[in-house]
CSV table of C-alpha atoms and ligand atoms in Angstrom, one decimal:
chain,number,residue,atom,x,y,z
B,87,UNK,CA,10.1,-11.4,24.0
B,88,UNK,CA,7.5,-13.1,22.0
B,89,UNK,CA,5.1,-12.8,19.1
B,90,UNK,CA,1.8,-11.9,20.1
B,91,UNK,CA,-1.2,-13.8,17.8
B,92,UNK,CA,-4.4,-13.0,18.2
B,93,UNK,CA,-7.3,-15.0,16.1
B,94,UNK,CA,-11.0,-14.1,15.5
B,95,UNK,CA,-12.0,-12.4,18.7
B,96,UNK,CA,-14.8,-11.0,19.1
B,97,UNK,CA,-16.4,-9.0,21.9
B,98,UNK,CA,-19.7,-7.5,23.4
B,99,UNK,CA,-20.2,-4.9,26.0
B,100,UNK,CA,-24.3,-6.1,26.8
B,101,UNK,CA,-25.8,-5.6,23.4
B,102,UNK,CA,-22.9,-3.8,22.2
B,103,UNK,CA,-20.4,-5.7,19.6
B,104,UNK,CA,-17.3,-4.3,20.3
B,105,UNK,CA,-15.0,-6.3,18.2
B,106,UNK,CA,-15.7,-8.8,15.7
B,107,UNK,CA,-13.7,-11.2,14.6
B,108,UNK,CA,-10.0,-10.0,14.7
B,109,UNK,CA,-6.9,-11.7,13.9
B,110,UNK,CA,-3.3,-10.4,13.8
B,111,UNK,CA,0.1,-11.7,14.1
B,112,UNK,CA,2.9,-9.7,15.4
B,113,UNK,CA,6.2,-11.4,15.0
B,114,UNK,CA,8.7,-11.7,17.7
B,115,UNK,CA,10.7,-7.9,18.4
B,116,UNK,CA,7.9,-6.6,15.3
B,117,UNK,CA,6.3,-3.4,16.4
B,118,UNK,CA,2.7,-3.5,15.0
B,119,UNK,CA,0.4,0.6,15.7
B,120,UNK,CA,-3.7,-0.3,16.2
B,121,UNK,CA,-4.7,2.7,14.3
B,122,UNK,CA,-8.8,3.5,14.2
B,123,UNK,CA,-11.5,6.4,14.8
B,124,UNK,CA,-12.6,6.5,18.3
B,125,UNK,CA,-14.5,3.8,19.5
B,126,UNK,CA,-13.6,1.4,16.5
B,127,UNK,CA,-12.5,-0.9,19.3
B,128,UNK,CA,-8.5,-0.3,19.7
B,129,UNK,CA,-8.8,-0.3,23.6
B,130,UNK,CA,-10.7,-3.0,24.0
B,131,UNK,CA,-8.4,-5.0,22.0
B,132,UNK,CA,-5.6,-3.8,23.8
B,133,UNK,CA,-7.5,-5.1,27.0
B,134,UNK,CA,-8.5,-8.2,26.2
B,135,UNK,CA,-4.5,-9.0,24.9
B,136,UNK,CA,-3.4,-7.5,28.5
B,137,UNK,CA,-5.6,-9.9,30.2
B,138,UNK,CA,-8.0,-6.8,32.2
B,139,UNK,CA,-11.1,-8.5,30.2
B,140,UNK,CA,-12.2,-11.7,28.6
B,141,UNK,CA,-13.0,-12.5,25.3
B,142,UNK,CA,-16.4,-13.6,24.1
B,143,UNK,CA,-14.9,-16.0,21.8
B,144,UNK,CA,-11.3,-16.6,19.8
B,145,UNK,CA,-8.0,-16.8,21.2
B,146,UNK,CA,-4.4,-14.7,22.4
B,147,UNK,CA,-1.0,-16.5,22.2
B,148,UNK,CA,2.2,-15.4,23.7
B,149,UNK,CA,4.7,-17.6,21.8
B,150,UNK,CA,2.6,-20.6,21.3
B,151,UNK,CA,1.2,-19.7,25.2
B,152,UNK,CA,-2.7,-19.5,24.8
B,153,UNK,CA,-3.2,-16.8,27.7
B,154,UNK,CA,-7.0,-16.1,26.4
B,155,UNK,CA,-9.7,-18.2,25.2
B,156,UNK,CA,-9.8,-21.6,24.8
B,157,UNK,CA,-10.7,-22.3,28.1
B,158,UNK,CA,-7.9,-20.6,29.6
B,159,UNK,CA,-7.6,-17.1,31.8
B,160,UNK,CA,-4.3,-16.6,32.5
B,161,UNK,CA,-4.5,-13.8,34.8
B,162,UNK,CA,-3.1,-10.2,33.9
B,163,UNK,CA,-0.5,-10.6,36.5
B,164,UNK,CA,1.0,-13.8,34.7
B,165,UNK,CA,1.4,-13.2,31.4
B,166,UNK,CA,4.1,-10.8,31.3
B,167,UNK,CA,3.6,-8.3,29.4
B,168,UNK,CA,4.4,-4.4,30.0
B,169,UNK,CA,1.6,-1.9,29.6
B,170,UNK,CA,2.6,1.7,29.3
B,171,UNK,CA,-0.8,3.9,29.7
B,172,UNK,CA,-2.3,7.0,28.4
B,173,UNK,CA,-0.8,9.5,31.4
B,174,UNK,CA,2.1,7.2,32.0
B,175,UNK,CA,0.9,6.5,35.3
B,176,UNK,CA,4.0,6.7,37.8
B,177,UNK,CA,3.7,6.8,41.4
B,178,UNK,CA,3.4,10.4,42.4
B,179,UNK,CA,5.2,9.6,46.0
B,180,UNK,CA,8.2,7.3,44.3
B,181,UNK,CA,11.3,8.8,42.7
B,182,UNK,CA,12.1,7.8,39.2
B,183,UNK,CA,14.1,5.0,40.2
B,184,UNK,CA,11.5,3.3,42.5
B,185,UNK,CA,9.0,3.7,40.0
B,186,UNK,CA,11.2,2.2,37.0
B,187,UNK,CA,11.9,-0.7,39.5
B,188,UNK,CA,8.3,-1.1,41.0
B,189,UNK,CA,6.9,-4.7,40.7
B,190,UNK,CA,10.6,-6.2,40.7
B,191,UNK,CA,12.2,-8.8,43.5
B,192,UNK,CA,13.2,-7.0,46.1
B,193,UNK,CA,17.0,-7.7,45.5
B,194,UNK,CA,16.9,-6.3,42.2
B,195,UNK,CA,15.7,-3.2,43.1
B,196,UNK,CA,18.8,-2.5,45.1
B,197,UNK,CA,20.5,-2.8,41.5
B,198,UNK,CA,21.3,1.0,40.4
B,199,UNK,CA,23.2,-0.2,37.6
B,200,UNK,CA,20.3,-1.7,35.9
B,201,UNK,CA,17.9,1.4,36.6
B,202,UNK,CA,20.9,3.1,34.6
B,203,UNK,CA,20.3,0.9,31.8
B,204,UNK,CA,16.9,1.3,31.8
B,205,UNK,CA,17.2,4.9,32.0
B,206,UNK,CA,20.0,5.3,29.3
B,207,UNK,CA,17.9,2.7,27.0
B,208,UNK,CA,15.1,5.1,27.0
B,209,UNK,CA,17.2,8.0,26.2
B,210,UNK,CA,17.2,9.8,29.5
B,211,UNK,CA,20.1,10.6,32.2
B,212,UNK,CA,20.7,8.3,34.9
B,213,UNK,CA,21.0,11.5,37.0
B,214,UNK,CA,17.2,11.8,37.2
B,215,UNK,CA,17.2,8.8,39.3
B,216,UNK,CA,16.1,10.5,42.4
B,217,UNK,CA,13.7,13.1,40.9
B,218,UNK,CA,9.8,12.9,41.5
B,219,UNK,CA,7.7,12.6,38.7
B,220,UNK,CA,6.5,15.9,38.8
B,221,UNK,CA,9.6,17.2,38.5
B,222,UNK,CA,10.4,15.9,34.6
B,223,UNK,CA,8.8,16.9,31.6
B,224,UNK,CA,5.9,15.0,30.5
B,225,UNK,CA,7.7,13.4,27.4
B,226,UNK,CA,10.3,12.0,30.2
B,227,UNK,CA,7.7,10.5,32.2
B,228,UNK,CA,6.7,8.7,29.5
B,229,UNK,CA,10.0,7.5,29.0
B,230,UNK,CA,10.5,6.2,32.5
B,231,UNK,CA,7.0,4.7,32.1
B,232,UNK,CA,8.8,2.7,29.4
B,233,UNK,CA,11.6,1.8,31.1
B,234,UNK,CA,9.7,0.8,33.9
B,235,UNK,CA,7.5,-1.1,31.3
B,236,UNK,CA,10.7,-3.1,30.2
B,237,UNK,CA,12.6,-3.8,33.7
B,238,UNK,CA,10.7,-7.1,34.1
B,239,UNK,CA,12.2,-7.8,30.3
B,240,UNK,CA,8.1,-8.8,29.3
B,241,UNK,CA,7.4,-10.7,26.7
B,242,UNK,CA,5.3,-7.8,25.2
B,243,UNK,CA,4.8,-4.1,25.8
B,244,UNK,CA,1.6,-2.5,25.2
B,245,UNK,CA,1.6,1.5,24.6
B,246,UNK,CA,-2.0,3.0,25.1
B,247,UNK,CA,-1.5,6.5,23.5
B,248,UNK,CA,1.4,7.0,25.0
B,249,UNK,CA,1.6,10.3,23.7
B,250,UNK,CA,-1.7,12.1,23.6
B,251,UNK,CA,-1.2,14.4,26.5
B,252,UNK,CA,2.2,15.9,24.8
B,253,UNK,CA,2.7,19.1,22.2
B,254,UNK,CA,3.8,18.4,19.2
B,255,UNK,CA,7.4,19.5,19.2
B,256,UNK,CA,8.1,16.8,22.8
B,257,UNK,CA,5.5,14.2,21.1
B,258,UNK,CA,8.2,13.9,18.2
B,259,UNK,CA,10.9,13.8,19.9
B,260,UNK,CA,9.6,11.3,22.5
B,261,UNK,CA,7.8,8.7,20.0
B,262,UNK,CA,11.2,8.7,18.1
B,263,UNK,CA,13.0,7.9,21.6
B,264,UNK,CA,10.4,5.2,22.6
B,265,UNK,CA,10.4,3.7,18.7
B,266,UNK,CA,14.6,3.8,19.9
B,267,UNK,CA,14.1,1.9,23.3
B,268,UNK,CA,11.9,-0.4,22.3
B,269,UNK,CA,13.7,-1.4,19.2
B,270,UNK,CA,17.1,-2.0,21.0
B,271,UNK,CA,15.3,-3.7,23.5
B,272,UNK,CA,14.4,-6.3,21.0
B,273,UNK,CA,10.7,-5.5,22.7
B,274,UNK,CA,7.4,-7.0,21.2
B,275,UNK,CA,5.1,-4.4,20.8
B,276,UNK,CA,1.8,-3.3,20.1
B,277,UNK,CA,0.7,0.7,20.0
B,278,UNK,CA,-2.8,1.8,20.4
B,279,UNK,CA,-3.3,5.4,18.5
B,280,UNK,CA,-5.6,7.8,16.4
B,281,UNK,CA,-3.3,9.3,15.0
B,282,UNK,CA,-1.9,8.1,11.4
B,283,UNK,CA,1.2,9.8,11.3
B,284,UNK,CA,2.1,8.4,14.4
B,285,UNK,CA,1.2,4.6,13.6
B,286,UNK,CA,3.0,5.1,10.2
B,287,UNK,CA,6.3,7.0,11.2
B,288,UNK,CA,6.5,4.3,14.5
B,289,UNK,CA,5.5,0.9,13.5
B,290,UNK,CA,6.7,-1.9,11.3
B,291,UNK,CA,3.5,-3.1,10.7
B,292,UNK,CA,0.1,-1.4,10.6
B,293,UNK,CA,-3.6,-2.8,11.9
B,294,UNK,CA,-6.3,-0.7,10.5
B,295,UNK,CA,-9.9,-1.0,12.8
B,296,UNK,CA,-13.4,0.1,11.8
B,297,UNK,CA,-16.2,-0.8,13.6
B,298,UNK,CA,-14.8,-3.0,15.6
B,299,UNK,CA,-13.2,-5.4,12.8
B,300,UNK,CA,-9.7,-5.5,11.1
B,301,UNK,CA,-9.6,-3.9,7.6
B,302,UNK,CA,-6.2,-4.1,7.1
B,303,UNK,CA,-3.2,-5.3,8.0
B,304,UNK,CA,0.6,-4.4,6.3
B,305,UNK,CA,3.3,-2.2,6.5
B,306,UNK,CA,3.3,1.7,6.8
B,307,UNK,CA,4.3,2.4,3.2
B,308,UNK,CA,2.0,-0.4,1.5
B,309,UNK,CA,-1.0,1.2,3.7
B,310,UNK,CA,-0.8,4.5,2.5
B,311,UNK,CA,0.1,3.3,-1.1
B,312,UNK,CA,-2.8,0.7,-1.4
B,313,UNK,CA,-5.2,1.4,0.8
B,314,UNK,CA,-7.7,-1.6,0.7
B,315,UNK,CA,-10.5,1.3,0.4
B,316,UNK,CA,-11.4,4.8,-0.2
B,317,UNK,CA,-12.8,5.1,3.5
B,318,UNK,CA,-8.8,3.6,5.0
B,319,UNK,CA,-7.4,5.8,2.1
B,320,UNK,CA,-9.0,8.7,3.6
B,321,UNK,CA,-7.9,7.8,7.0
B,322,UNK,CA,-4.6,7.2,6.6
B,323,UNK,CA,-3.6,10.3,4.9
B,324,UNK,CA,-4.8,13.0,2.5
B,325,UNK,CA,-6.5,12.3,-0.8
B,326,UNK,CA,-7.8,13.7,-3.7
B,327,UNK,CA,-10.7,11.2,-4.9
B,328,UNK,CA,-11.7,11.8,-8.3
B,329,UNK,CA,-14.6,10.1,-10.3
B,330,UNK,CA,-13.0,8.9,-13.4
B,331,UNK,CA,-13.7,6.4,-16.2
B,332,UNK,CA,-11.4,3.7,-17.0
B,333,UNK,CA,-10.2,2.9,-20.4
B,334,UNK,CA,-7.4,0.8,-21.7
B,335,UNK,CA,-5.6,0.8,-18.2
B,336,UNK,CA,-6.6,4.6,-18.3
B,337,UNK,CA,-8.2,7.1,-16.1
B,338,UNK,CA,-10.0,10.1,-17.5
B,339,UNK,CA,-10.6,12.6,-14.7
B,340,UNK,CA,-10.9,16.4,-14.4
B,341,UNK,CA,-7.0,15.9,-13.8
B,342,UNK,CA,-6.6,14.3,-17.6
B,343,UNK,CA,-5.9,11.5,-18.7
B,344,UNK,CA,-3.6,9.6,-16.0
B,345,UNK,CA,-1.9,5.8,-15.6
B,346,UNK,CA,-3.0,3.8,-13.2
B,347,UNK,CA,-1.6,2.2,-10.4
B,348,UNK,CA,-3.1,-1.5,-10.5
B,349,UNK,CA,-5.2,-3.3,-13.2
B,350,UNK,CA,-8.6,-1.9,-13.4
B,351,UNK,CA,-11.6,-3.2,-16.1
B,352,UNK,CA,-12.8,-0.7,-18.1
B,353,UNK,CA,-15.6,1.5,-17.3
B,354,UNK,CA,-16.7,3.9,-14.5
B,355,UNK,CA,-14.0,3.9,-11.4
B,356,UNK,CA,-12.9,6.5,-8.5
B,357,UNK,CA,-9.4,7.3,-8.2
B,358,UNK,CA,-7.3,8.0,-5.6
B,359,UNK,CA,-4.1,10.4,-5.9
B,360,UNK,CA,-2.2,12.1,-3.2
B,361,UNK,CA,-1.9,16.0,-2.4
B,362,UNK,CA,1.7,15.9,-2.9
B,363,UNK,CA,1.4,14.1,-6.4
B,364,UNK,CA,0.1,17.4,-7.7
B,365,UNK,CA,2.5,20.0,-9.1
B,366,UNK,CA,1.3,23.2,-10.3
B,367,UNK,CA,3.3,25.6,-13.2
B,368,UNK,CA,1.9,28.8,-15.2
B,369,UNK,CA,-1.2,28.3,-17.1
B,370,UNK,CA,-0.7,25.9,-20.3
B,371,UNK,CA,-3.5,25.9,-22.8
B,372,UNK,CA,-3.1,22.0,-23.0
B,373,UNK,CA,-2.9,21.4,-19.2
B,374,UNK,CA,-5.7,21.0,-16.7
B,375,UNK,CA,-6.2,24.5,-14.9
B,376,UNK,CA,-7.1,25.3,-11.4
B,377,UNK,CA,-7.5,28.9,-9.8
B,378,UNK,CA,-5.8,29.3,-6.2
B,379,UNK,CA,-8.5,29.5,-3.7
B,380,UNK,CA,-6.4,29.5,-0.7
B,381,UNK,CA,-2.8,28.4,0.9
B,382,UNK,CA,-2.0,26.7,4.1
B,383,UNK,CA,1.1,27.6,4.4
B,384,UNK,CA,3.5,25.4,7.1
B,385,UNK,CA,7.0,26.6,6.3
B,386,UNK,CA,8.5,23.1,5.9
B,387,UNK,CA,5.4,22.8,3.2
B,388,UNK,CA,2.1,24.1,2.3
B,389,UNK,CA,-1.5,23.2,1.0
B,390,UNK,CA,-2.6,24.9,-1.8
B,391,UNK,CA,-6.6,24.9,-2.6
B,392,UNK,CA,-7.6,24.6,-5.9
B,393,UNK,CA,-11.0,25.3,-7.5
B,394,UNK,CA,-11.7,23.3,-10.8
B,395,UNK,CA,-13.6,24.3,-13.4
B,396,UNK,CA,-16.7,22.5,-12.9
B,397,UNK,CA,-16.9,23.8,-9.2
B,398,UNK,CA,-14.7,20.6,-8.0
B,399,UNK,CA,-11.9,21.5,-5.5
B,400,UNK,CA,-8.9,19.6,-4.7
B,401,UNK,CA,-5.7,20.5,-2.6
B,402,UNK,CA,-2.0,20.3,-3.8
B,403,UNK,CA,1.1,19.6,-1.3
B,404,UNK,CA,3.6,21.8,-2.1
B,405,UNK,CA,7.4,22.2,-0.8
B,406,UNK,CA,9.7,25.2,-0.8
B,407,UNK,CA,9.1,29.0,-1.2
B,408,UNK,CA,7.8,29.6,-4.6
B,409,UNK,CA,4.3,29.3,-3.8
B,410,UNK,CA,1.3,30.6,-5.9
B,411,UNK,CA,-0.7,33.5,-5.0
B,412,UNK,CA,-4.2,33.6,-3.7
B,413,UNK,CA,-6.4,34.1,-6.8
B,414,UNK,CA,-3.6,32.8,-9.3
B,415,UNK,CA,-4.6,30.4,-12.6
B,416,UNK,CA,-2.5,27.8,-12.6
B,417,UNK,CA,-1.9,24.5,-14.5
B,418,UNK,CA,-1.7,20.9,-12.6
B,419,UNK,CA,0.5,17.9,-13.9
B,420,UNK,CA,0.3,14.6,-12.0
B,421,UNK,CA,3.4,12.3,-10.7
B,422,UNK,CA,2.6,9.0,-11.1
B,423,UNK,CA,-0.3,7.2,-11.3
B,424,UNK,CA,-3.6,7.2,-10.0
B,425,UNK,CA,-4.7,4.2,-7.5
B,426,UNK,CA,-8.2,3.0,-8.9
B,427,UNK,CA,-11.4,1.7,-7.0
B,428,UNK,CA,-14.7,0.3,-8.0
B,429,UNK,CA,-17.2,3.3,-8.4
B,430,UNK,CA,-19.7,2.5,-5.1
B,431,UNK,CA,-21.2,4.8,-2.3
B,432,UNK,CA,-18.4,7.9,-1.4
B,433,UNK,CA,-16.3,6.8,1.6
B,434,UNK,CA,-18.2,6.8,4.5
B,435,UNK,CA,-17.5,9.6,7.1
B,436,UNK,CA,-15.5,8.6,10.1
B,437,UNK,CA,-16.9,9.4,13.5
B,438,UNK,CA,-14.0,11.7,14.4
B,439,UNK,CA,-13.8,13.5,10.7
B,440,UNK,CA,-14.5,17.2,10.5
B,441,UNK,CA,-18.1,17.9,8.4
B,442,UNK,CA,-17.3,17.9,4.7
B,443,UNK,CA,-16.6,21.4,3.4
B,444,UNK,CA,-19.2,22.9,0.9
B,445,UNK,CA,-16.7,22.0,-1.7
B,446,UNK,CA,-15.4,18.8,-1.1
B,447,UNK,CA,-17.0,17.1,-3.1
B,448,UNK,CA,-14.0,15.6,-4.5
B,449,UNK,CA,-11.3,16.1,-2.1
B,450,UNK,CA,-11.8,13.9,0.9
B,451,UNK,CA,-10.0,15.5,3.8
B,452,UNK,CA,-8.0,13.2,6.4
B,453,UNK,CA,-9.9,13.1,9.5
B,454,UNK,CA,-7.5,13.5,11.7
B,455,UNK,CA,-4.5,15.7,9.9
B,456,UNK,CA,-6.5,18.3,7.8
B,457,UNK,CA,-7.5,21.2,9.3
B,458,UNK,CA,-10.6,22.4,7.5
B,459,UNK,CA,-9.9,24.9,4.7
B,460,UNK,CA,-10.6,28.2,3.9
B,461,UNK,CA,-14.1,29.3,3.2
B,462,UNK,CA,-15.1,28.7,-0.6
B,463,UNK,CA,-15.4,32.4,-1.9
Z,1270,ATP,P1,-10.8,5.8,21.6
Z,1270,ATP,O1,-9.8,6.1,20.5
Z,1270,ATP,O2,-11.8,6.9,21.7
Z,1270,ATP,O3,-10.2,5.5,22.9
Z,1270,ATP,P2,-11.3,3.0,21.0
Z,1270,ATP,O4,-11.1,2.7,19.5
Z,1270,ATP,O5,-10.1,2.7,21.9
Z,1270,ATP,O6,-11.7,4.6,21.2
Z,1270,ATP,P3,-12.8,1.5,22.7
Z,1270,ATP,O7,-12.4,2.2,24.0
Z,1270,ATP,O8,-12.3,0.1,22.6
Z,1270,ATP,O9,-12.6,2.3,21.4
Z,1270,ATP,O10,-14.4,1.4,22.8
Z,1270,ATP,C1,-15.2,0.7,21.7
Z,1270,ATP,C2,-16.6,0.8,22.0
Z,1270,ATP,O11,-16.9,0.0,23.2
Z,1270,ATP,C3,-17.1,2.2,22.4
Z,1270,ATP,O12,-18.4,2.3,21.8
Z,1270,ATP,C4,-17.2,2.1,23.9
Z,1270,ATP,O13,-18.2,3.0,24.4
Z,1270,ATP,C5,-17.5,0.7,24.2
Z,1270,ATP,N1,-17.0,0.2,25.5
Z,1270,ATP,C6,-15.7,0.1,25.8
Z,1270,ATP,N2,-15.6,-0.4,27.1
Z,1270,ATP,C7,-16.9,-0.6,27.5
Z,1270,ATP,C8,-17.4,-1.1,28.7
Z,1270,ATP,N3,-16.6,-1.5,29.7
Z,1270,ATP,N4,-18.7,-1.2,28.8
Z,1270,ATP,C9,-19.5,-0.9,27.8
Z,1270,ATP,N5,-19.1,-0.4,26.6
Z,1270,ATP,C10,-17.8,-0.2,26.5
């Protein structure tokens, strides 16, 4: 395996910029998710490292291989790498066996030990050798897509949403399988995907695309932690955003007076603070209040609305049983600190986010996780 480096490619499609200037690194066996609202560019970039189109301008490295730009094509077919699509793409007419060792010599084909591996690495029975496709479950073709990905041992594998087309309960189960296979395989990988729970549960490292450029580039936990803005902080998760004003390492907010999270100069700010940072207790004269508006419940946890005096509206995560009622006053305490940003323009809406709710004035909804919430009322 090798590490993939891409530096400052940019794209068109006619007039169209498609990507502009993007540069990553993903270290040998690292396993880096392209995470962006649709048509922010992950495809194309995904593409353009596979070799199926040509940069404009910049440059893709296997190892220290250029394989892009630079003068140099080197043709899909040669560089290697494992692409493991949308659908999974296996050949219909080929058992599981043939299609896990399609594209290999002839003579290793014949090696039933290997498909075993292959099989086992991916977390499936080597007794479903000899089945069609269409006779497994779509989370296990995906699985033999990967292990067909891996038989030619690339020095890369590429997922394309593996794991759109699956229900929730198989898409867990599956992704932690594949994050399994591809980890024991030592593999090099790169995942495209909308879906932020997905990029953070999977990945080592996360790439964060808007408009066709690179805002950000860490790890799972420091991306949902420090979001480089309120428009990736809304992205990547649930927020409560809160206009606040800033003194001696302070933030006043309709939530009280709260510490912050990074160095911040006095004045007007906008803080960010998580759903599940809220707790909420019987009504203390001292405390903020709230009244319930609504729950979500989930059984593992639940989102609790919240009106504000004021008319703001936030939403609280909330685990276990002892849930308020609909209707209830309540008081709300903050864990930890508040993540401050420079008071500009709201976060911009993201092409995929639902329309903001009559309410939300405040509470900027994740685009892809929240469901809307109930009607203000
Ligand atoms: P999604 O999550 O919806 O798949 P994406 O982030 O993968 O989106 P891309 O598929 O890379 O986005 O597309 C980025 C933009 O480039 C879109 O506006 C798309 O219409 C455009 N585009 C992609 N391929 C082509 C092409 N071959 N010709 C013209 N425009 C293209």
């Amino acid at each position: 395996m090798s590490a993939l480096t891409v530096h400052d490619l940019t794209k068109a499609f006619g007039a169209t910029r498609v990507l502009t200037g993007v540069s990553l690194h993903v270290p040998q066996g690292g396993f880096t998710a392209l995470l962006g609202p649709s048509g922010c560019g992950k495809t194309t970039l995904l593409r353009l490292i596979a070799g199926f189109d040509d940069p404009d301008s910049g440059t893709v490295l296997l190892g220290d291989r250029v394989v892009a730009g630079a003068g140099r094509g080197v043709p899909a077919r040669r560089r290697g790498i494992g692409f493991v699509p949308q659908e999974g793409g296996l050949f219909p007419h080929l058992t599981v066996a043939e299609n896990v060792t399609f594209g290999l010599p002839r003579r290793r084909r014949r090696d039933r030990a290997r498909v075993a591996g292959l099989l086992d690495l991916v977390g499936l029975d080597a007794g479903l050798a000899d089945r069609a496709p269409h006779q497994l479950s779509g989370g296990q073709q995906q699985r033999v897509a990967l292990a067909r990905a891996l038989a030619p041992e690339p020095s890369l594998v590429l997922l394309d949403e593996p794991f759109s087309s699956l229900d929730a309960a198989l898409r867990e189960e599956t992704r932690a399988a594949v994050a399994a296979a591809l980890s024991a395989a030592g593999a090099t990988a790169v995942l495209v995907t909308h879906d932020q729970a997905e990029a953070l549960s999977m990945a080592d490292q996360v790439a964060v695309l808007r408009g066709g450029r690179l805002v950000q580039l860490t790890d799972p936990r420091t991306l949902y932690r420090l979001p480089g803005d309120l428009d990736v902080a809304t992205f990547v998760g649930e927020a409560v955003v809160l206009d606040a004003e800033v003194r001696d390492g302070r933030a006043h907010c309709a939530l009280g007076v709260l510490p912050l999270g990074r160095d911040c100069p006095d004045g007007r700010a906008r803080v960010l603070l998580r759903p599940e940072q809220l707790r909420l207790s019987a009504p203390e004269p001292t405390a903020p209040s709230a009244r319930v508006r609504g729950i979500d419940f989930y059984g593992h946890d639940s989102r609790v609305w919240l009106d504000l005096p004021g008319g703001l509206a936030v939403s609280a995560r909330l685990e276990g049983a002892d849930l308020p009622a609909e209707g209830d006053d309540v008081s709300i305490a903050v864990l930890g600190t508040a993540l401050p940003f420079p008071s500009g323009p709201r976060p911009a809406r993201q092409d995929d986010r639902p329309p903001p709710r009559p309410v939300a004035d405040v509470h900027l909804e994740s685009p892809v996780a929240a469901p809307a919430g109930p009607a203000a009322g």
